[in-house]
Coordinates of C-alpha atoms (C1' of nucleotides) in Angstrom, one line a residue:
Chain A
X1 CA 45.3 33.8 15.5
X2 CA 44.2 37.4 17.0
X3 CA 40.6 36.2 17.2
X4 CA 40.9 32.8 18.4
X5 CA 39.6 34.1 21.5
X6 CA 36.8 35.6 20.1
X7 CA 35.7 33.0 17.5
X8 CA 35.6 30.7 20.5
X9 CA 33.5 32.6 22.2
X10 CA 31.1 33.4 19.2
X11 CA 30.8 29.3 18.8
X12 CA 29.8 29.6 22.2
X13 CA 27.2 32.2 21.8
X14 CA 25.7 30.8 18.5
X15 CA 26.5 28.2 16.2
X16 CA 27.2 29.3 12.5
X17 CA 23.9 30.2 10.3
X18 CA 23.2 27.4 8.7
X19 CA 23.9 27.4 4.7
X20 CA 21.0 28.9 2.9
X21 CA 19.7 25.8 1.6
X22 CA 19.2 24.2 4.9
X23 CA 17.6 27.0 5.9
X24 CA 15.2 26.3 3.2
X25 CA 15.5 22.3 3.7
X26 CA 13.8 23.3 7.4
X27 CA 11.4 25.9 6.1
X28 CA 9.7 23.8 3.6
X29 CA 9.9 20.9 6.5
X30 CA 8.1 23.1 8.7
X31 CA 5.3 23.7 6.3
X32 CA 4.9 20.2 5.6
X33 CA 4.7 19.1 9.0
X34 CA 2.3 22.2 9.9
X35 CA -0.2 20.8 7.2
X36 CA 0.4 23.9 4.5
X37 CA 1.1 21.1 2.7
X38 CA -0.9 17.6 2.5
X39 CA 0.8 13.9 0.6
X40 CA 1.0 14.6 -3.1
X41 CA 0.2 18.0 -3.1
X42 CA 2.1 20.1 -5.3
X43 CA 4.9 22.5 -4.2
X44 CA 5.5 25.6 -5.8
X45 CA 7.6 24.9 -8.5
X46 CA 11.6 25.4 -8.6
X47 CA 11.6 28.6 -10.0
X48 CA 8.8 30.1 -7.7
X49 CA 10.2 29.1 -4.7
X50 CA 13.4 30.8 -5.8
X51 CA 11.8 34.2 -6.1
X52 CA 9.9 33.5 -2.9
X53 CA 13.0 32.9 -1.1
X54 CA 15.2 35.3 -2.9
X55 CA 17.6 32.5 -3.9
X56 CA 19.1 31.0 -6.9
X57 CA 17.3 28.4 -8.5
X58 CA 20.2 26.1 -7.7
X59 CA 20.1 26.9 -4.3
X60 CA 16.9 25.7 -3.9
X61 CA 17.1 22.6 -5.7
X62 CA 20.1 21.6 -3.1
X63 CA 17.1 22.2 -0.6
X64 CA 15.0 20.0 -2.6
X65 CA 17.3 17.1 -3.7
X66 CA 18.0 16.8 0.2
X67 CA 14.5 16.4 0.7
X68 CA 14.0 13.8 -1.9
X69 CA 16.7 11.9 -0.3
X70 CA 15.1 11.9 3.1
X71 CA 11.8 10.8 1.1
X72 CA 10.1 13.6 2.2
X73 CA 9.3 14.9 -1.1
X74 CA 9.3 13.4 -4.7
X75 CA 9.9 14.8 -7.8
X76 CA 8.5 14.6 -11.4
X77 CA 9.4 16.0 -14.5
X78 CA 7.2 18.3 -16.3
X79 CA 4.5 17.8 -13.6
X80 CA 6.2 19.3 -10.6
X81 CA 7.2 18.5 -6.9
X82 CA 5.0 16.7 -4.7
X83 CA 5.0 16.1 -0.6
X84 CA 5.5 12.5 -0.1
X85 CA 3.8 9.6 2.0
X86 CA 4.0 10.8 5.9
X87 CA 7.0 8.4 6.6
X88 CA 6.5 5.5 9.2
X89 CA 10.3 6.6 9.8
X90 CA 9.1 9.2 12.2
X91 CA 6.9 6.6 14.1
X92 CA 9.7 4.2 15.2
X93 CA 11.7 7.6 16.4
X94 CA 10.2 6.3 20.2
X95 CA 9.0 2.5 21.5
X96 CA 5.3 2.3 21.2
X97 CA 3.3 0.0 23.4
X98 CA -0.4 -0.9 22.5
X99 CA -2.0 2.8 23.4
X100 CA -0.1 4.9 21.7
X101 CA 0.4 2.5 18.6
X102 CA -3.6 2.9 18.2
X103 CA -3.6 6.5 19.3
X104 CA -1.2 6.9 16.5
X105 CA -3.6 5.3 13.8
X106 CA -6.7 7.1 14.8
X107 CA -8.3 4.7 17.3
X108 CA -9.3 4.8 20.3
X109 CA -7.6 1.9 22.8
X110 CA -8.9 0.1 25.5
X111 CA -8.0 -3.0 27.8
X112 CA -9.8 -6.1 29.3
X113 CA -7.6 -7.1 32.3
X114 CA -7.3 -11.2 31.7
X115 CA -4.9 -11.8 34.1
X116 CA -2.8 -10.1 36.5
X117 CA -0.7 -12.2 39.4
X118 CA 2.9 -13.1 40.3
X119 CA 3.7 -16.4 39.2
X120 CA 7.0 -18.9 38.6
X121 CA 8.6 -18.1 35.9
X122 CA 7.9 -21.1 33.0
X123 CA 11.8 -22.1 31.3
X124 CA 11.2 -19.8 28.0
X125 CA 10.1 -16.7 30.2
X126 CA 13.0 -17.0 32.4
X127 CA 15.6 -17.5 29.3
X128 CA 14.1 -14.0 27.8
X129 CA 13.8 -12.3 30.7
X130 CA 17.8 -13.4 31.9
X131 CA 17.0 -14.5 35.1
X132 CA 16.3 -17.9 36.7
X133 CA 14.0 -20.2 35.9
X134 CA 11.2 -19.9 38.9
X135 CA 12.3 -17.0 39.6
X136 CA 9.2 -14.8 40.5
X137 CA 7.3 -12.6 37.4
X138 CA 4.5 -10.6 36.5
X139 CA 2.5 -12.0 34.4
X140 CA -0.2 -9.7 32.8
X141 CA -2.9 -10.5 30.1
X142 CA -5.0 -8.2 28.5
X143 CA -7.3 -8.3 26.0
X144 CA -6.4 -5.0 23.4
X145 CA -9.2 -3.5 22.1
X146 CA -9.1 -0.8 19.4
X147 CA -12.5 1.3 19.7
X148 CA -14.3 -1.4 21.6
X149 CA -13.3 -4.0 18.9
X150 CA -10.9 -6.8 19.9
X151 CA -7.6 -6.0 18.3
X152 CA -5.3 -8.4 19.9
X153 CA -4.2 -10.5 23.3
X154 CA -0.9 -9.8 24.8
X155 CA 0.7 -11.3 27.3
X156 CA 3.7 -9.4 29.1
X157 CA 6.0 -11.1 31.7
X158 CA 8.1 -8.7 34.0
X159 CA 10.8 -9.2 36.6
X160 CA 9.0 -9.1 40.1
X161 CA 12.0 -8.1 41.6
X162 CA 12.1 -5.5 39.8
X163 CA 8.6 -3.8 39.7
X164 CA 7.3 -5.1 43.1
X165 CA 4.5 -2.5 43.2
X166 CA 3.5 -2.8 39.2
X167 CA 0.1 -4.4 39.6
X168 CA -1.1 -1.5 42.1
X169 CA -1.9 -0.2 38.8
X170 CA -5.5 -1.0 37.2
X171 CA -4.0 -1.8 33.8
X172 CA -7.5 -1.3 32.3
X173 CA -7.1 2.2 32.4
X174 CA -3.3 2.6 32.3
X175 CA -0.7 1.8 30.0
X176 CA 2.2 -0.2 31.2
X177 CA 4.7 2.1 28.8
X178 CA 3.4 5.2 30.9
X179 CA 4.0 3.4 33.8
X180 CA 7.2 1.9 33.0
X181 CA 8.0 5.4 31.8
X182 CA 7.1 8.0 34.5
X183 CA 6.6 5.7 37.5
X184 CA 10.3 3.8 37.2
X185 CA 11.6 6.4 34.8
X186 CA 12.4 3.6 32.1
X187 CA 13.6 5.3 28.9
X188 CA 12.4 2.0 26.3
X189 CA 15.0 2.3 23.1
X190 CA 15.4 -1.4 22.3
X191 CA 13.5 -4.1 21.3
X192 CA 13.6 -7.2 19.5
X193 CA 10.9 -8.5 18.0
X194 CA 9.7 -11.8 15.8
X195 CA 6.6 -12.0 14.2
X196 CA 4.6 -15.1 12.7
X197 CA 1.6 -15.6 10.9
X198 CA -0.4 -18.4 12.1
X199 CA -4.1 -20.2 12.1
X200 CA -5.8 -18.7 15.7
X201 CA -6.4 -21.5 18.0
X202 CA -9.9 -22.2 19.8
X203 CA -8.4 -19.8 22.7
X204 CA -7.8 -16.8 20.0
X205 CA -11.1 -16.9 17.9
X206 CA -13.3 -17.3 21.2
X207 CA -11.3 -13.9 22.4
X208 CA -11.0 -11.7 19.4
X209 CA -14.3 -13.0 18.2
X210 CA -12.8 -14.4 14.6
X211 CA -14.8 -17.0 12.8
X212 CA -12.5 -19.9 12.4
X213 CA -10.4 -20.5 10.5
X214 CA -8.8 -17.4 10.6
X215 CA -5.2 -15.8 10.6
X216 CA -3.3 -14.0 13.6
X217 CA 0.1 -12.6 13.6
X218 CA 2.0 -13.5 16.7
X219 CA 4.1 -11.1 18.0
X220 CA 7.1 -11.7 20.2
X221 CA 8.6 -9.1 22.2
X222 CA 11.8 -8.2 24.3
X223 CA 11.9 -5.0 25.6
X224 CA 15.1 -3.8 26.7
X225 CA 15.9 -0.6 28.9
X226 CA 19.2 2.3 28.0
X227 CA 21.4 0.0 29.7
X228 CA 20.4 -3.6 28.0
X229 CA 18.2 -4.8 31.2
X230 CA 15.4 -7.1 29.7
X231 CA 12.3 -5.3 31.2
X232 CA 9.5 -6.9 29.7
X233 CA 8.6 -10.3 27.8
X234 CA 5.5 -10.0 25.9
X235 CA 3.6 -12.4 23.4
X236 CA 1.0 -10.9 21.7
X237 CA -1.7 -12.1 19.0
X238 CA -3.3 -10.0 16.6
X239 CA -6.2 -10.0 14.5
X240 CA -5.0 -10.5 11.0
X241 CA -7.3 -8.7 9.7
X242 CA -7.5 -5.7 11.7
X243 CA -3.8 -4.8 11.7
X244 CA -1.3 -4.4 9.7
X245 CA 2.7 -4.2 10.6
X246 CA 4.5 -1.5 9.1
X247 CA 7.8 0.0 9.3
X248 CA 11.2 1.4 7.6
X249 CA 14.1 -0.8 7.5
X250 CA 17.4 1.1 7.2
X251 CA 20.1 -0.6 6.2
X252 CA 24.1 0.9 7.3
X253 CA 24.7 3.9 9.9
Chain B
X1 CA 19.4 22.3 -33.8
X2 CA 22.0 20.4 -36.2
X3 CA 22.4 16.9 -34.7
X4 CA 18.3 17.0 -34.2
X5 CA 18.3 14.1 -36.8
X6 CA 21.2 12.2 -35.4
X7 CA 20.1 12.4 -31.7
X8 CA 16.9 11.0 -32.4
X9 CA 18.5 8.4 -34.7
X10 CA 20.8 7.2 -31.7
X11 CA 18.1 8.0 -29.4
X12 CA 16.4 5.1 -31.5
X13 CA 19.5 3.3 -31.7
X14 CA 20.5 2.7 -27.9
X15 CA 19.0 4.5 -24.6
X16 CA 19.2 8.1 -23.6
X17 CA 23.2 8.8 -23.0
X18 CA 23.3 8.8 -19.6
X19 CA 23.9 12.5 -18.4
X20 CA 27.1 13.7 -17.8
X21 CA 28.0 12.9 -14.2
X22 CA 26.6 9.6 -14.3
X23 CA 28.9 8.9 -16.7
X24 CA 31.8 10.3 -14.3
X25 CA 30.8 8.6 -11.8
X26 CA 30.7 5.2 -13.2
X27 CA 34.0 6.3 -14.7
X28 CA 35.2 6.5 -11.0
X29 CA 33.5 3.3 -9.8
X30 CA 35.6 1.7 -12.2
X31 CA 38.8 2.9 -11.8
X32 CA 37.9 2.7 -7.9
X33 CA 37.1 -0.9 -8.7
X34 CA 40.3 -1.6 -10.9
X35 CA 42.5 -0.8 -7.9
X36 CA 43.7 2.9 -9.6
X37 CA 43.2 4.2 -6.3
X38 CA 43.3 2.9 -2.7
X39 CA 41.1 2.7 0.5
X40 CA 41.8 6.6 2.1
X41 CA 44.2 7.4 -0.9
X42 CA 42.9 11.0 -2.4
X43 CA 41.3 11.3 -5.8
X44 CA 42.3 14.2 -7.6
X45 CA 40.3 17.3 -6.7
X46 CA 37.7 18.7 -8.1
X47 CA 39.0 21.1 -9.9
X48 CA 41.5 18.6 -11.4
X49 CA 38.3 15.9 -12.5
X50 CA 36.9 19.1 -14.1
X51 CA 39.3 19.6 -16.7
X52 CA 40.4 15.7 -16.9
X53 CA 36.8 15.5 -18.3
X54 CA 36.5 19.0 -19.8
X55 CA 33.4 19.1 -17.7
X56 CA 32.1 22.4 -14.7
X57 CA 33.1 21.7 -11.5
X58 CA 29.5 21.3 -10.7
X59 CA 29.0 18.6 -12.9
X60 CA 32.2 16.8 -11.1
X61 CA 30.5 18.0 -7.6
X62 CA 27.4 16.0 -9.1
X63 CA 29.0 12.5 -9.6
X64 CA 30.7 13.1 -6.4
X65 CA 27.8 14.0 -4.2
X66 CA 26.2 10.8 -5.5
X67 CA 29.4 8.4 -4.5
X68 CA 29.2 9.9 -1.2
X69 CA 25.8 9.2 -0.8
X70 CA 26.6 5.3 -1.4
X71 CA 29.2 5.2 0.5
X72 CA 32.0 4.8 -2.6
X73 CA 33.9 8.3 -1.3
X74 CA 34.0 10.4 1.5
X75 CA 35.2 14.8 1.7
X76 CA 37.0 16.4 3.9
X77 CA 36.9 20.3 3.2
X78 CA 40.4 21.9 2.7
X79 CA 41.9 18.1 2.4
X80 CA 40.2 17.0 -0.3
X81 CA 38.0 13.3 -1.3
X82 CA 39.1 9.9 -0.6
X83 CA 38.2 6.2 -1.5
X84 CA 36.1 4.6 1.1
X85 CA 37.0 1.8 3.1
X86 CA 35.7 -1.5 0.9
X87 CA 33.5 -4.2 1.4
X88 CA 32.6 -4.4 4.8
X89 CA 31.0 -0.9 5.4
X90 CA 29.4 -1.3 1.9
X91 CA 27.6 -4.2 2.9
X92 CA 26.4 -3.3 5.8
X93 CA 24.9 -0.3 3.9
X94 CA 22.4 -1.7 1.2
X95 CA 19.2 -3.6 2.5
X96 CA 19.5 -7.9 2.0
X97 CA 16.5 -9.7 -0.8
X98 CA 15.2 -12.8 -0.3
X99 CA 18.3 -14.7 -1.1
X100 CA 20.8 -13.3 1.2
X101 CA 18.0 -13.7 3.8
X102 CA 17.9 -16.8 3.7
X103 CA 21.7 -17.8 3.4
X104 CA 22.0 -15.6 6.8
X105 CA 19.6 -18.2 8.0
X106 CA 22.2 -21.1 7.2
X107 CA 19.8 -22.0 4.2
X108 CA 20.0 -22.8 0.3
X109 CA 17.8 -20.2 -1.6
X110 CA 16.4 -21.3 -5.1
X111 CA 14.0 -19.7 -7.1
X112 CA 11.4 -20.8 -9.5
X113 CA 10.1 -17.9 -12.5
X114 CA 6.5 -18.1 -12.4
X115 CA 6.3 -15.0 -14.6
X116 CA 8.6 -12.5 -15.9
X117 CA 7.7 -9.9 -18.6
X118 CA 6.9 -6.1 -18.9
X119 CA 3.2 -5.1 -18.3
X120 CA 1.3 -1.8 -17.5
X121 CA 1.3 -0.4 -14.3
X122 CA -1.9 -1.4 -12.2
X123 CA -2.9 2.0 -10.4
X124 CA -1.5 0.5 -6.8
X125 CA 1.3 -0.5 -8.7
X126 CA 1.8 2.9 -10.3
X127 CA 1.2 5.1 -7.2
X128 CA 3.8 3.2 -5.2
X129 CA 6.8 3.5 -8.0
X130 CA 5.5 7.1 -8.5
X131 CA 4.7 6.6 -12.2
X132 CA 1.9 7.0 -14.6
X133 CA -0.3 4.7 -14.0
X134 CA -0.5 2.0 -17.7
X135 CA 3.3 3.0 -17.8
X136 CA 5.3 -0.1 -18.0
X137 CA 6.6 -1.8 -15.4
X138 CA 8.4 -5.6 -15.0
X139 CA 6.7 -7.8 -13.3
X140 CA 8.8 -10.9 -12.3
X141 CA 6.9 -13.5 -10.2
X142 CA 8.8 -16.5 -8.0
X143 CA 8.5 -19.1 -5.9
X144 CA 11.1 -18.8 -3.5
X145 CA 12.7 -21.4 -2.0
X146 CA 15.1 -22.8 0.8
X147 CA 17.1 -25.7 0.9
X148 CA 14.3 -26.7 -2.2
X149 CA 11.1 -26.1 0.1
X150 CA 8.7 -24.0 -1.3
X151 CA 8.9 -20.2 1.6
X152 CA 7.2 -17.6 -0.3
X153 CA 5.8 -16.3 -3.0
X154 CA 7.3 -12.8 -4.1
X155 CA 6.1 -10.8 -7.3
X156 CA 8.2 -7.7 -7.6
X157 CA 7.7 -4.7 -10.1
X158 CA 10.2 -2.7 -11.4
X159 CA 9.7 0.8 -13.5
X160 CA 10.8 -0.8 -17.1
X161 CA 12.3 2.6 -18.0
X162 CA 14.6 2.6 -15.9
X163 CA 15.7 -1.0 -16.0
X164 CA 15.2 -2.0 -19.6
X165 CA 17.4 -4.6 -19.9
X166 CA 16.5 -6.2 -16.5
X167 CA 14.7 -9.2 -18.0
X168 CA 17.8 -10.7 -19.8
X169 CA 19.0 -12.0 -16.7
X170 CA 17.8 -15.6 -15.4
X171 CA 16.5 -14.4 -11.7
X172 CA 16.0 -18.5 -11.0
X173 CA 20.0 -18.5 -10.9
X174 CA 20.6 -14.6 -10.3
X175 CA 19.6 -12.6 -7.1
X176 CA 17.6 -9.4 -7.8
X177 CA 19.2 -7.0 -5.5
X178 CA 22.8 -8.6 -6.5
X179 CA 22.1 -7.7 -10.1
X180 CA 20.6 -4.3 -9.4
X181 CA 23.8 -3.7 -7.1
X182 CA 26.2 -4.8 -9.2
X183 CA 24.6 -3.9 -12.6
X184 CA 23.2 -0.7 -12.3
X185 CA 25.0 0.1 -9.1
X186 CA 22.4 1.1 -6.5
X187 CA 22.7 1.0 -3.1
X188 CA 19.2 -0.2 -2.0
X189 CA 19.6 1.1 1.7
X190 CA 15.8 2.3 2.5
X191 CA 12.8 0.2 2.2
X192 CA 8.9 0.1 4.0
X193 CA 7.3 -2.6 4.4
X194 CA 4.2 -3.8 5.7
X195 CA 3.1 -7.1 7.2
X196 CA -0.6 -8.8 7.6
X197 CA -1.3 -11.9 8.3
X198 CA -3.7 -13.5 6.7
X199 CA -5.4 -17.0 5.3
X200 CA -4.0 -18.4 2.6
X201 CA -6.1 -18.2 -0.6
X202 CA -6.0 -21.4 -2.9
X203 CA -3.2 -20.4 -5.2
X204 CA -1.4 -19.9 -2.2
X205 CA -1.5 -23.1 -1.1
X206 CA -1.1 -24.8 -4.0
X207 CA 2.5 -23.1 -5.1
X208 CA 3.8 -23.7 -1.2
X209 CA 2.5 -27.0 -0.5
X210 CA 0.0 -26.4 2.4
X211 CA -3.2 -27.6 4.0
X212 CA -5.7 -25.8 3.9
X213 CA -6.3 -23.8 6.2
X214 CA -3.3 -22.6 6.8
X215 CA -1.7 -18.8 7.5
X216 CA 0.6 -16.5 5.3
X217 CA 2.2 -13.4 6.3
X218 CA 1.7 -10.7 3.5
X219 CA 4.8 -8.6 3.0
X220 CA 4.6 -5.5 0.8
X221 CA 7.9 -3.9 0.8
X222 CA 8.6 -0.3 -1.5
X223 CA 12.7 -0.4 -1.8
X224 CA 14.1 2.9 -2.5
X225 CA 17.8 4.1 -4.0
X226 CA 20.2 6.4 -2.1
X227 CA 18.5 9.2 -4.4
X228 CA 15.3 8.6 -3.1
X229 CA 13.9 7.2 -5.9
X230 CA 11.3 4.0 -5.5
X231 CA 13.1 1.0 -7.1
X232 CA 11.2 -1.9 -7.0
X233 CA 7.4 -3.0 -5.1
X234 CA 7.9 -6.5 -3.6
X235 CA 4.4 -8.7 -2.7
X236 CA 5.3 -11.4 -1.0
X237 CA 3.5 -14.1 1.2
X238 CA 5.4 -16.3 3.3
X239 CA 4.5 -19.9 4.5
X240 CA 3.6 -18.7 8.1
X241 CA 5.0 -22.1 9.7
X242 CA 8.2 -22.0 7.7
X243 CA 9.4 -17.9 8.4
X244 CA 9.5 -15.7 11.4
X245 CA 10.0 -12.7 10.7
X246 CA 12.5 -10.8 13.4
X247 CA 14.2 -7.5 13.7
X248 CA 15.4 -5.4 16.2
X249 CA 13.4 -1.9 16.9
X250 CA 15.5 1.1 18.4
X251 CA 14.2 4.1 19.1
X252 CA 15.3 7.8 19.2
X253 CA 18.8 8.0 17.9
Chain C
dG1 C1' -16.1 16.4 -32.3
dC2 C1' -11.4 14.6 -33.4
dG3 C1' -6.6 14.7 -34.2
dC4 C1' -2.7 17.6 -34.7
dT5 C1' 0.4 21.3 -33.7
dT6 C1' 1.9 24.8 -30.7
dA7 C1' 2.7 27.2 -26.5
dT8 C1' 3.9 27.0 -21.9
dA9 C1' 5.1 25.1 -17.6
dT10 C1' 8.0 21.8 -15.0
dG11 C1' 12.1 19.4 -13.2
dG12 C1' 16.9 17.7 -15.0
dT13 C1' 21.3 18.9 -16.7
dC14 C1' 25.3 21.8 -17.4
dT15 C1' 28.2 26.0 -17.7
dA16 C1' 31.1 29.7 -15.9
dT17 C1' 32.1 32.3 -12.1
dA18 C1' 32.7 33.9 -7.4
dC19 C1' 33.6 33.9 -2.6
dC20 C1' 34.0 31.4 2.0
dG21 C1' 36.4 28.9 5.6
dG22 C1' 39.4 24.9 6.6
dT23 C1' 44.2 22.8 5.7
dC24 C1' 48.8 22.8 4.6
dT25 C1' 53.4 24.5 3.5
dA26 C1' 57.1 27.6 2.3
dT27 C1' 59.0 31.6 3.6
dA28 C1' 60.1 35.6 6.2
dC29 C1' 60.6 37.4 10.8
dG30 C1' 61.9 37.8 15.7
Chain D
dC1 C1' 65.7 28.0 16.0
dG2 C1' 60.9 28.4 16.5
dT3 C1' 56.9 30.6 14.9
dA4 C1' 53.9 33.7 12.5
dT5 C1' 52.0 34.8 8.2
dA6 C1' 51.0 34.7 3.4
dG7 C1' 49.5 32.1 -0.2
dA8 C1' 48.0 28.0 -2.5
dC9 C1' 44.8 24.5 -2.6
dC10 C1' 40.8 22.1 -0.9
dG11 C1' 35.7 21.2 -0.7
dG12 C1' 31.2 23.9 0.4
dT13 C1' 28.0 27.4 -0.9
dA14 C1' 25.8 30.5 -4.1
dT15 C1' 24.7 33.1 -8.3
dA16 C1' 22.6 33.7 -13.1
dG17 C1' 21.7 31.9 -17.1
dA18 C1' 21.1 28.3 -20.8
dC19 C1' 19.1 24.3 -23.0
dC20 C1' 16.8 19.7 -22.7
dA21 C1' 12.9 16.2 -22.4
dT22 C1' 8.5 15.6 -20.5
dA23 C1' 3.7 16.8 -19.5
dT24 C1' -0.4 19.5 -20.2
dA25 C1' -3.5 22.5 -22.1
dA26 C1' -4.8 25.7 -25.7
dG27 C1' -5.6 26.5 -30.4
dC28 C1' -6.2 25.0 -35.1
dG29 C1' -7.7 22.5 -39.1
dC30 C1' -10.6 19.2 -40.7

DNA sequence: GCGCTTATATGGTCTATACCGGTCTATACG
DNA sequence: CGTATAGACCGGTATAGACCATATAAGCGC
């Protein structure tokens, strides 16, 4: 137990290297996610990247299997090893709000203030939100547009109480996440959310300029901040056929 | 190059033999399963299961890495490998189908076969299972039901290889992911799915009993194994009035 | 040109061996 | 008696090599 002291101290310092094959695990990640490497493209093989990396061939292939397991590669035999899908896994790592959900795809987002005033909370709102029923709330509607084209409506309800000075903000130009985020310091992690595929109503097609009949997904949302607070309400409609709802499910852990 | 002839006489005969530590492992599973060891009790060590099965270590690491990664077993360096806690934890671990969906609902899932029998892989179909495309694939159609009203529609194709057998089961009395589970022991615990609403087309509303017009939410769901390894491609479309679809989002981690 | 064999590359499986650091215990020492 | 320490055993990592089945392209015979 002479070095106790010392090993102590060197955890301390720095961890432990990390085994050889995660060091290769986080190399070829690396790569992947610089772009060295784009979906489906080939890897070197097995036995290539064991002379590149001046390891066993096993060793790598712990690197590899570990990769196929987090789904970031996939394997064939005879063919070769191949970058997979980018996973939506890595989108759901933070709460999205409209903006950066179409930043994410590509587009370019935009907003159409409908409504923006303090009302009485309606029964449904106030049941969401946990507080009581005419209690005062934000009540903000925008038309989401997605490169000028009408994506969706929301609808988001917020504690007044709670965000007094919220509609200062001209949410035309702002989003209410970044607001929420650097404004009150909210970190969003939770959220519950039902969705539902429905006919649009009169209301729907007039805004996101559908011809009738068409399909919307309605989106219901609570937001909840780190310490369970319901911060946001917010009923949304898309256009069916403009977006499309995708995500990893996990199951266990 | 001796048993040349007789391998590919059985070859003919019966499947591949499984490799080596899959055969382990299921050896485990069962004696797991027949009570020969307990929750937290140890299972002999490594070195031990190599020469019980006059098999490398490696191989023995090999079925062993895989029961970890479902959960079955669990290491501890220097102690040794233990049983997992049952039940519970392993349900909790594998993703839910259509009928334990529905029977967390409080409902009565049925099924009706509309088609069940092996075809070649369409392209989409093939790129999403990762196989040559025009491989075969089983394609098993159904009308889903709860508590006898017609929910969803739900084709699902599975790599034929792989599941050969798969179509001797009756999947209007049988669950899919119950027979996968139980019969070829996966542990379904990653899936992506994507959702779109959309208008029904006219088969749709003729096998779930709407008026047209009327909405459907479009599911396409790739399930993958603990390996990694796409299992089955699931599209579904689901009676917009009769399903809300709801799940909690959490960020970070 | 078309079909067949052959060569070559790939990932998948398996062996045999070695050393590491963590865990436990029996034994020798103070 | 208490406690070091040596050693046995454990899973984790790593090596080097072998053979398999699959996939693809090159070469060959017709």
């Amino acid at each position: 137990m002479v070095y106790t002291g010392l090993y102590d101290f060197m955890q301390l310092q720095r961890q432990a290297p990390d085994p050889l094959y995660l060091q290769i695990k986080d190399g070829l990640i690396a790569a992947i996610r610089a772009g060295d490497y784009a979906p489906h493209e080939r890897l070197p093989s097995e036995r290539e990247l064991s002379e590149q990396y001046a390891v066993s061939r096993m060793t790598v292939r712990q690197a590899l299997l570990s990769l196929v397991r987090d789904g970031v590669i996939y394997t064939r035999v005879g063919k070769g090893t191949f970058v997979a899908a980018p996973k939506i896994d890595q989108q759901l790592r933070t709460l999205t709000g409209f903006s950066q959900d179409v930043q994410a795809r590509g587009g370019r987002p935009s907003s159409r203030v409908l409504d923006a005033r303090v009302i009485g909370a309606a029964p449904e709102v106030a049941a969401a939100l946990r507080i009581t029923p005419q209690s005062e709330v934000i009540r903000l509607a925008r038309l989401r547009l997605s490169d000028d084209l009408p994506l969706a409506v929301e609808t988001a309800y917020l504690p007044f109480a709670r965000f007094p000075a919220l509609l200062t903000h001209d949410f035309a130009v702002e989003s209410l996440y970044a607001v929420l985020e650097h404004q009150y310091g909210l970190a969003l992690t939770q959220a519950e959310q039902v969705l539902e595929a429905v006919v649009a109503d009169a209301e729907e097609v007039r805004l996101l300029e559908l011809t009738a009949p068409a399909a919307v997904m309605r989106m219901q949302r609570l937001t909840v901040d780190s310490d369970g607070e319901p911060v946001e309400y917010v009923l949304s409609s898309y256009r069916g056929d403009r977006y499309k709802f995708r995500f990893a499910l996990q199951a266990g852990r």
